[in-house]
Coordinates of C-alpha atoms and ligand atoms in Angstrom, one line a residue:
M233 CA 118.8 147.1 49.7
V234 CA 116.6 146.6 52.8
K235 CA 116.3 143.1 54.1
G236 CA 112.6 142.0 54.2
P237 CA 111.0 139.8 56.8
V238 CA 111.3 136.7 54.5
T239 CA 115.1 137.0 54.3
R240 CA 115.4 137.4 58.1
Q241 CA 113.2 134.4 58.6
T242 CA 115.4 132.3 56.2
S243 CA 118.6 133.2 58.1
S244 CA 117.1 132.4 61.5
D245 CA 115.9 129.1 60.1
M246 CA 119.4 128.4 58.9
N247 CA 120.8 129.2 62.3
L248 CA 118.3 126.9 63.9
L249 CA 119.2 124.1 61.5
I250 CA 123.0 124.5 62.2
L251 CA 122.3 124.4 65.9
L252 CA 120.3 121.3 65.5
F253 CA 123.0 119.7 63.5
A254 CA 125.6 120.7 66.1
I255 CA 123.5 119.1 68.9
L256 CA 122.9 115.9 66.9
Y257 CA 126.7 115.7 66.2
L258 CA 127.4 116.1 69.9
L259 CA 124.9 113.4 70.9
Y260 CA 126.0 110.9 68.3
T261 CA 129.8 111.3 68.3
V262 CA 131.2 113.1 71.3
L263 CA 128.9 112.0 74.1
P264 CA 129.0 108.3 73.4
R265 CA 132.8 108.5 73.4
L266 CA 132.8 110.2 76.8
R267 CA 130.5 107.6 78.1
H268 CA 132.2 104.8 76.1
K269 CA 132.5 102.4 79.1
R270 CA 131.3 102.1 82.6
V271 CA 133.5 100.2 85.0
H272 CA 132.0 98.1 87.8
N273 CA 134.4 97.5 90.7
S274 CA 132.4 96.0 93.6
A275 CA 131.4 92.4 94.1
P276 CA 127.6 93.2 94.1
A277 CA 128.0 95.2 90.9
L278 CA 129.9 92.4 89.2
R279 CA 127.2 89.9 90.2
S280 CA 124.4 92.0 88.7
L281 CA 126.3 92.8 85.6
L282 CA 127.3 89.1 84.9
K283 CA 124.1 87.6 86.1
P284 CA 121.3 90.0 85.3
G285 CA 117.7 89.0 86.1
N286 CA 115.1 88.2 83.4
V287 CA 117.3 88.0 80.3
S288 CA 117.6 85.2 77.8
L289 CA 120.7 83.2 77.1
A290 CA 120.8 84.7 73.6
Y291 CA 120.9 88.2 75.2
L292 CA 123.8 87.2 77.5
L293 CA 125.7 85.7 74.5
E294 CA 125.2 88.7 72.3
A295 CA 126.4 91.1 75.0
R296 CA 129.6 89.0 75.3
A297 CA 130.1 88.4 71.6
I298 CA 130.0 92.1 70.5
P299 CA 133.2 93.2 72.4
N300 CA 134.9 89.9 71.5
Q301 CA 134.7 90.4 67.7
R302 CA 138.4 91.4 67.8
L303 CA 139.1 87.7 68.5
I304 CA 137.7 86.7 65.1
R305 CA 140.1 89.0 63.4
A306 CA 143.1 87.9 65.5
F307 CA 142.5 84.2 65.6
G308 CA 139.7 83.3 63.2
I309 CA 137.8 81.7 66.1
T310 CA 134.1 80.7 65.8
S311 CA 133.4 79.6 69.3
T312 CA 130.7 80.8 71.8
F313 CA 133.0 83.7 72.9
V314 CA 132.3 85.4 69.6
S315 CA 128.8 84.1 68.8
G316 CA 125.3 85.2 70.0
D317 CA 123.9 81.8 69.0
P318 CA 122.6 79.6 71.9
E319 CA 123.1 76.5 69.8
V320 CA 126.8 77.3 69.3
H321 CA 127.1 77.8 73.1
H322 CA 125.4 74.5 73.9
I323 CA 127.6 72.5 71.5
F324 CA 130.8 74.3 72.5
V325 CA 130.4 74.2 76.3
N326 CA 129.3 70.5 76.2
R327 CA 132.4 69.7 74.1
A328 CA 134.6 71.6 76.6
K329 CA 133.0 69.7 79.5
D330 CA 133.5 66.4 77.7
I331 CA 137.2 67.1 77.3
L332 CA 137.6 68.2 80.9
G333 CA 135.5 65.2 82.2
G334 CA 138.0 62.8 80.4
L335 CA 140.7 64.4 82.6
S336 CA 138.9 64.0 85.9
T337 CA 141.0 65.1 88.8
K338 CA 140.2 61.8 90.5
G339 CA 142.0 58.5 89.9
Q340 CA 144.2 57.6 87.0
G341 CA 143.3 60.5 84.8
W342 CA 145.0 62.8 87.1
R343 CA 148.2 60.7 87.4
A344 CA 148.3 60.6 83.6
L345 CA 148.2 64.4 83.4
L346 CA 151.0 64.6 85.9
Q347 CA 153.1 62.2 83.8
A348 CA 152.3 64.3 80.7
T349 CA 153.5 67.4 82.5
E350 CA 156.7 65.8 83.7
D351 CA 157.5 64.7 80.1
A352 CA 156.7 68.2 78.8
V353 CA 159.1 69.8 81.3
S354 CA 161.9 67.4 80.7
R355 CA 161.6 67.8 76.9
L356 CA 161.6 71.5 77.1
L357 CA 164.2 72.1 79.9
P358 CA 167.5 70.8 78.5
A359 CA 166.8 71.9 74.9
K360 CA 168.2 75.4 75.0
E361 CA 168.1 78.5 77.2
M362 CA 164.7 80.2 77.3
D363 CA 163.4 83.2 79.1
Y364 CA 161.0 82.4 82.0
D365 CA 157.7 83.5 80.3
T366 CA 158.5 81.6 77.1
F367 CA 159.3 78.4 79.1
M368 CA 156.0 78.7 81.0
Q369 CA 154.1 79.4 77.8
C370 CA 155.6 76.5 75.9
M371 CA 155.1 74.1 78.9
T372 CA 151.4 75.1 79.4
F373 CA 150.8 74.9 75.7
T374 CA 152.3 71.4 75.5
I375 CA 150.2 70.2 78.4
I376 CA 147.0 71.6 76.8
L377 CA 147.8 69.9 73.5
V378 CA 148.8 66.6 75.0
A379 CA 146.3 66.3 77.8
L380 CA 143.2 68.1 76.3
L381 CA 143.7 67.5 72.5
N382 CA 145.5 64.1 72.5
V383 CA 148.5 65.3 70.6
D384 CA 151.5 63.1 70.4
P385 CA 154.3 64.8 72.5
E386 CA 156.9 63.4 70.1
S387 CA 155.5 65.6 67.3
L388 CA 156.2 68.8 69.2
H389 CA 159.4 70.7 68.6
S390 CA 160.6 73.4 70.8
D391 CA 161.2 76.0 68.1
D392 CA 157.7 75.5 66.7
L393 CA 156.2 75.8 70.2
V394 CA 158.1 79.0 70.8
F395 CA 156.8 80.4 67.4
V396 CA 153.1 79.4 68.0
T397 CA 152.9 80.6 71.6
S398 CA 154.7 83.9 71.0
T399 CA 152.5 84.5 67.9
I400 CA 149.3 83.8 69.9
N401 CA 150.5 86.1 72.7
R402 CA 151.4 88.9 70.3
R403 CA 148.2 88.7 68.4
W404 CA 146.2 88.6 71.6
T405 CA 147.8 91.9 72.8
D406 CA 147.7 93.4 69.3
S407 CA 144.0 92.6 68.9
K408 CA 143.3 95.1 71.7
K409 CA 145.0 98.0 69.9
V410 CA 146.1 97.4 66.3
K411 CA 143.9 98.1 63.3
T412 CA 142.5 95.1 61.5
T413 CA 144.9 95.3 58.5
A414 CA 148.0 94.7 60.7
L415 CA 146.4 91.6 62.1
T416 CA 145.3 90.1 58.8
Q417 CA 148.3 90.9 56.7
D418 CA 151.3 89.4 58.4
G419 CA 150.4 85.8 57.6
S420 CA 151.3 84.6 61.1
L421 CA 147.9 83.2 61.8
N422 CA 148.1 80.9 58.8
K423 CA 151.4 79.6 60.1
V424 CA 150.0 78.9 63.5
Q425 CA 147.0 77.1 62.0
H426 CA 149.4 75.0 59.8
H427 CA 151.3 73.8 62.9
L428 CA 148.1 73.0 64.7
E429 CA 146.7 71.0 61.8
R430 CA 150.0 69.0 61.7
W431 CA 149.9 68.3 65.5
I432 CA 146.2 67.6 66.0
S433 CA 145.1 64.6 64.0
D434 CA 141.3 64.6 64.9
H435 CA 140.2 67.2 62.4
D436 CA 136.6 66.2 62.6
R437 CA 136.5 66.8 66.3
Y438 CA 138.6 70.0 66.2
P439 CA 138.1 71.7 62.9
N440 CA 139.2 74.9 64.4
P441 CA 141.5 73.9 67.3
L442 CA 142.1 77.5 68.4
N443 CA 138.5 77.6 69.6
F444 CA 139.5 75.3 72.4
I445 CA 143.1 76.2 72.8
L446 CA 142.6 79.9 73.4
P447 CA 140.4 80.0 76.5
A448 CA 142.5 77.3 78.1
Y449 CA 146.0 78.5 77.1
E450 CA 145.6 82.3 77.5
T451 CA 144.4 81.9 81.1
M452 CA 146.4 78.9 82.3
W453 CA 149.9 80.0 81.3
R454 CA 149.5 83.2 83.3
V455 CA 148.4 81.4 86.5
V456 CA 151.2 78.9 86.2
A457 CA 153.8 81.6 85.6
V458 CA 152.8 83.9 88.5
T459 CA 152.3 81.0 91.0
V460 CA 155.8 79.6 90.4
A461 CA 157.3 83.1 90.5
H462 CA 155.6 83.8 93.9
L463 CA 156.7 80.5 95.3
Y464 CA 160.3 81.0 94.3
C465 CA 160.4 84.5 95.6
H466 CA 158.6 83.6 98.8
G467 CA 161.8 81.8 100.1
D468 CA 159.7 79.7 102.4
D469 CA 160.6 76.0 102.8
S470 CA 157.2 75.1 104.2
M471 CA 155.6 76.3 100.9
R472 CA 158.0 74.2 98.9
N473 CA 157.2 71.2 101.0
I474 CA 153.5 71.6 100.4
V475 CA 154.2 71.7 96.6
L476 CA 156.4 68.6 96.8
R477 CA 153.9 66.7 98.8
F478 CA 151.3 67.4 96.2
A479 CA 153.6 66.4 93.3
D480 CA 154.2 63.0 95.2
C481 CA 150.5 62.5 95.7
P482 CA 148.4 64.4 93.2
T483 CA 144.9 63.7 94.6
E484 CA 141.9 65.9 95.4
E485 CA 142.4 65.1 99.0
Q486 CA 146.0 66.2 99.1
F487 CA 145.1 69.3 97.1
R488 CA 142.8 70.3 100.0
S489 CA 144.8 69.1 102.9
F490 CA 146.5 71.7 105.2
G491 CA 150.2 71.3 106.0
E492 CA 151.9 70.9 109.4
E493 CA 149.3 70.3 112.1
N494 CA 146.7 72.0 109.9
M495 CA 148.4 75.3 110.4
E496 CA 149.8 75.7 106.9
P497 CA 148.0 76.5 103.7
S498 CA 146.7 73.8 101.4
M499 CA 147.6 73.6 97.7
K500 CA 144.1 74.9 97.1
N501 CA 144.8 78.0 99.2
I502 CA 148.0 78.7 97.3
I503 CA 146.4 78.5 93.8
T504 CA 143.3 80.4 95.0
E505 CA 145.5 83.2 96.3
A506 CA 147.4 83.3 92.9
L507 CA 144.0 83.5 91.1
R508 CA 142.9 86.3 93.5
L509 CA 146.1 88.4 93.2
H510 CA 146.6 87.8 89.4
P511 CA 143.2 86.9 87.8
P512 CA 144.2 86.0 84.2
T513 CA 141.0 87.6 83.0
K514 CA 141.3 90.9 84.7
R515 CA 138.2 92.4 83.1
I516 CA 135.1 90.9 81.7
V517 CA 133.4 93.1 79.1
R518 CA 129.8 93.2 78.0
A519 CA 128.1 95.3 75.4
A520 CA 125.2 97.4 76.5
L521 CA 122.2 96.1 74.5
V522 CA 119.9 99.0 74.4
P523 CA 117.5 100.5 71.8
W524 CA 119.1 102.9 69.3
W525 CA 117.7 106.0 70.9
K526 CA 119.1 105.2 74.3
K527 CA 122.6 104.5 72.9
M528 CA 123.5 108.2 73.1
F529 CA 122.8 108.4 76.8
V530 CA 124.4 105.1 78.1
P531 CA 127.9 103.7 77.8
S532 CA 128.3 101.2 75.0
L533 CA 130.5 98.8 77.1
E534 CA 130.0 97.6 80.7
V535 CA 133.2 96.3 82.3
A536 CA 133.4 94.0 85.3
D537 CA 136.8 94.9 86.9
V538 CA 137.6 91.5 88.4
E539 CA 141.1 92.6 89.4
A540 CA 139.8 95.7 91.4
V541 CA 137.4 93.5 93.3
H542 CA 140.1 90.9 94.1
L543 CA 142.4 93.6 95.4
S544 CA 139.8 95.1 97.7
S545 CA 139.6 94.7 101.5
T546 CA 136.9 92.0 101.1
Y547 CA 139.8 89.5 101.1
G548 CA 141.3 90.8 104.3
D549 CA 144.4 92.8 105.2
G550 CA 147.2 93.6 102.8
P551 CA 145.3 92.6 99.6
T552 CA 148.2 93.4 97.4
Y553 CA 150.4 90.8 99.1
F554 CA 150.6 87.1 98.2
D555 CA 149.3 85.4 101.3
P556 CA 147.7 82.0 100.8
M557 CA 146.9 81.8 104.5
R558 CA 144.1 84.4 103.9
F559 CA 142.0 81.5 102.7
H560 CA 142.9 79.2 105.6
P561 CA 140.1 78.3 108.0
S562 CA 142.0 79.8 110.9
R563 CA 141.4 83.2 109.3
V564 CA 138.1 82.8 107.5
S565 CA 135.0 80.7 108.4
E566 CA 133.5 81.2 104.9
Q567 CA 135.6 81.3 101.7
P568 CA 135.2 84.7 100.1
E569 CA 133.9 84.4 96.5
L570 CA 136.4 84.9 93.6
F571 CA 135.5 86.1 90.1
A572 CA 138.5 84.7 88.3
F573 CA 136.2 82.2 86.5
G574 CA 133.5 84.8 85.8
Y575 CA 130.1 84.6 87.4
G576 CA 126.6 83.4 86.4
R577 CA 125.5 81.5 83.4
L578 CA 128.5 82.1 81.2
S579 CA 131.1 81.4 83.9
C580 CA 133.9 79.0 83.2
P581 CA 133.2 75.2 83.0
A582 CA 136.8 74.6 84.0
A583 CA 136.5 76.4 87.3
S584 CA 137.1 73.3 89.4
W585 CA 139.4 71.5 87.0
A586 CA 141.8 74.4 86.1
P587 CA 143.1 75.1 89.6
M588 CA 144.3 71.5 90.1
A589 CA 145.6 71.3 86.5
G590 CA 147.5 74.5 87.0
T591 CA 148.9 73.2 90.3
D592 CA 150.0 70.1 88.5
S593 CA 152.0 72.0 86.0
W594 CA 153.9 74.2 88.4
S595 CA 154.4 71.6 91.1
T596 CA 156.3 69.5 88.5
S597 CA 158.4 72.4 87.3
W598 CA 159.1 73.3 90.9
G599 CA 160.3 69.8 91.7
Ligands
HEM628 C1 142.9 79.2 85.2 C2 142.3 78.9 84.1 C3 141.0 79.6 83.5 C4 140.5 80.8 83.9 C5 141.0 81.8 84.9 C6 139.3 80.9 83.1 C7 138.5 82.1 83.1 C8 137.2 82.1 82.4 C9 136.3 83.2 82.6 C10 136.5 84.5 83.4 C11 135.2 82.9 81.8 C12 134.0 83.8 81.7 C13 134.0 84.6 80.5 C14 132.8 85.6 80.4 O1 132.0 85.6 81.2 O2 132.8 86.3 79.4 C15 135.5 81.6 81.2 C16 134.6 81.0 80.4 C17 134.9 79.8 79.7 N1 136.0 79.1 79.9 FE1 137.5 79.4 81.1 N2 139.1 79.8 82.3 C18 140.2 79.0 82.5 C19 140.4 77.7 82.0 C20 139.6 77.2 81.0 C21 139.9 75.9 80.4 C22 141.1 74.9 80.7 C23 138.9 75.6 79.5 C24 138.8 74.4 78.7 C25 138.6 74.3 77.5 C26 138.0 76.8 79.6 C27 136.8 77.0 78.8 C28 135.9 78.0 79.0 C29 134.6 78.1 78.3 C30 134.1 77.1 77.2 C31 134.0 79.2 78.7 C32 132.6 79.8 78.2 C33 131.5 79.3 79.2 C34 130.2 79.7 78.7 O3 130.0 80.5 77.7 O4 129.1 79.2 79.3 N3 138.5 77.7 80.5 N4 136.7 81.2 81.6

């Protein structure tokens, strides 16, 4: 049988259709994966990613909330970190500022925090042997509960603290890699929530305590742990004396004052260096909010690589070494900007409180 022009036409139409499908498949599935994320690793790039011009608050929140949806599955949180709603942001950030304001670093509030820390350390220390990370996690968690959420320290037992902190840390890590089912089925989140409900009496104020605990705990314990480790490894008495002087006199003035004849670093220099070298939030991620037709050509995630910027030569020589003197006025006339607390409108409201609070925790454990 001889193929007529109609049959030839049909088969070339089919080929065209198949080619079209192949191209569409490539555009929708393969290309977006190849361009899944774009990493920004210079200070100017971080600034323009985290503080873009001419966008609304709702836009900024949505771009942050999309990559954070994993935190809903892992912790059931409902805070501004997972919501695109400006009203949720307003209420949550104001509540956080209220809590932190009550713990002003000036005056008696600060001394009370130091006392809470000392109590936490002495309760945890003699109980039983613990590995270093676990101890630092439990101590930081206790301080956050007692100082920020008014929990009675008597109600906290070491075994429960170990369970809650290790579960939070495991779920935090798993949320980045494990499928939803593993996170929802093991029941550990319910147990954590049960302990928190028992410890925190003000249920009206904190209906979902993990909303407040997570941003504080997940960042602070890491800073406390690395700073203490650096100071122990440093083997330098002058550094130890700076810490002890601050533990004796925990004031804003002492925090900023330089040691021996102004030629030693201040406590502020020490904690700033720890935040530079080990930023607890190493990467800040934003979703690219673009129209559907652009999605195939641009990456879906924009990543601010805070750690890469902090380890760049912007901060002087030997950026991989712990050297608090790099922030001393004898070396720099203007303090280089850090991104440990983010940048722009969604940056951390605890940026000035947390460094002193962290210092307080580790200066106590050091002593
Ligand atoms: C060393 C300790 C801390 C570090 C390094 C840190 C880091 C950060 C960073 C990087 C962001 C920006 C996130 C983004 O842009 O997506 C942020 C936001 C935030 N942090 Fe912290 N944080 C710390 C302690 C705390 C504490 C103690 C609280 C108190 C509850 C807190 C509450 C918040 C809140 C509410 C936001 C969201 C601000 C907004 O959406 O406008 N943080 N933090």
